[in-house]
Every structure is written in structure tokens, then in C-alpha cells.
C-alpha angles and dihedrals in degrees: 000000000000129000097243117088102193126072116250122249121229116269100212132052113246135210112291090235091064110031119186111241111257117266114273118258119260115279115283121243094200121110118283116276119228093266120057109256115231092040117107111243111262093011123134093201103159129239104308102086096036088053091052092049093044092049092049092050093048092049092052092048091049095047092047088060094044093240120153124229088245091056092047092048092052091057093057094037093249139114125263087250090065090052088050092052091046092052091048090054094244099123142028125238139214117259089237091058092049090050091052092048093050089052091049090049092052097247104153103155108111095213093051092046091050091050093051091047090051088052089051089053090053089049089061097045114101120234123244089259091066085093087064097043092118088064097045130070116227095257090055092051091050091049092049090058088059096040093051091055096043126131091193134015121193116188143173120201126180108177107031141020111273112275093240091059100044123119118229092253092049092046090051091052091050091047092049091052096046098039101042096171095052118117123220093268092055092045090052091051091050091052090047090051092052091050092052090046092055092058087084085084093056136081134009113342091015118179115259115234126202112183131181110197128191114239087237090070090058094050100042105098099226110186094359135291098300094048090048093050090053091049093050091050090050091049091052090050093048092049088060094056115108094235097045129078120186126185128181121218105213125219088244091073090073117191112014145175093269096058089112093070144267120333135181127199122197128198117193123213125258100034093255100114133046125255116263132213124207125195117205100204130127113254093355099052124115148101122307124194103157106121096234092051094048092046089052092054092046085058091049096052092043091053090048090052090053092049096044125085111272117266094251089065095052097089093052092046094049094046091049089055090044091054090056096046 
């Protein structure tokens, strides 16, 4: 991932009715607690975030002892590039190799060693979406591991309702439009995947979602009138949930900061890992974790929140569109 350890703060003040959570504290240098930091409590979020946390911890241990990546690689019979990938959270590692590295780094406390080894086991455990891997490109799978562990998701969408708030009928219509060669079985699996993905907003420790949606997404009749009415009703219900904030960007705003396309920002819990941005654009889409890039997109979504109608007007806006559908 990126080179910065601490999450980024927002760069613009926001409406008092929808404050941005305060920036997370700088990463802790204390020993690992029993549960992996950076992973949402109760979440089975796959290997991505545990790998990131494991890599960060191993890098700090190595650097504290003044050991080079080449020296560490030699101990586990690997190249320095593998150590680099491990520390960046881009690969898993055998328990034997982690044991050897901990010994090299002078970690003798049994409880700490056991915790790191448990983290390594999590880093090799596939996420629930592995069953849908044939439908998902690698960047999407990597992003899901972050999304499914998120404390907060901020997103801007211009053409469709955010995926986490879509009804099954709406999701099927979107899948049919974007995967034109898919048969009914594949479409059903894509809808099933979206439904499982949206569970991140449910239950204890649920992820908080703050979405700004272009008015165009409310007025575009995806799937026909009945499907759209169901989606608008669902959006109004979701906007009333305590962990969900929805704002609508009206046509009257004109040209705006989000004209470049949809963007999602993810903040992980615990303050150990940096915020991540994800662009959902053909050809240019992908995950961004360079500090300057993420800071830029925080600025974009914050400006959009300032320009959009306030959250308390969302229900009336959605129901007005629903009445005309």
C-alpha cells in the first residue's frame, strides 16, 4: 500500500449537521492487542487488511533492529523483494517464515508472537467474496477487503445509486446493462454478491456510510418504473438509518468538483492504516493510496457535500422524485 501510516484528515469543513469523524490518532507503537487493529469488530473481511497490518508491524520490528530487507529475506530463504511485498501487505506468508522473522527481530514474548502468528493466519484466509472471484477483477477483490473492514465509507456517485444501497431488482438491471453477455445465472450471482456486500452496513459495529448522489441517478429509470420506485423507497429508508447519511446534488448546482466521475473513500478503524480512495471509472479506475491523491479526493467529496442539499432535505427530495415516477 502507500508509504504513509496515518489516515488523512478532511481538508474542508463540512455542514454542522453531518460532521466528518475526527482524524484517527497516529499509529500506536505499543504491542499488538489480541484482535488485529484495523479490522472492524465482528467482520470476516478476508486477507487484505490483515496483510496490511501484518506488513506494517513486521516493517516496524525490522527497522527498530536496524535489519535490512536483504538480511530478513536471507533468513526465510527469499529475496528482499518478497520482504518488500510482505511489508506492503501485498502477499501472505507461511507461519514458519513469520516465526523466523520474529526471532530475527528479537521478539521473544510468547503472547506477542502468538498474536502476530494469528494475524498471519488471517492474512492467508480468503474473504467471503472468494466464491465470486470469477466475476471480480483483482483490483475489485483488493478493494473489497478494505471496504468490508471499513469504519467509514464516503462516496460520490453520478449515474447510479451507490452499490451498497441498491435493491436486488435495481442491482440486476445495472448488472444486465454493464455485463451484456451475462446469462441469467451470472446475473443472479452478481445480485447475490451485491446483497452480501451490503451487509457491511448491518449489525453491531456496522460501517458508517456517507453518500452524495447526483440528482441524475434518482431520475434515470433503471430497470423500469416499478424497479425505480422500489429503489427510491429503499433510498429514503436507508437515509433514515442512524449510520447512513445521504445527500442529493441537484441539477441547479451546475458544474461541480465531482464532474470527473464516481469516487469512494474508505477509513479503517483504529488509526493504524491510511485512508484509501477508489475510482470507479473504465480504463482509469483503481485504488489510490498515495497521500496526495487521497487528500485530493477528500477535498472533492467535501466540496460536493457543501454543494449538495443538506441531509435533512433528502427524504423530501427523494419522495418528490418518487411521486413523479
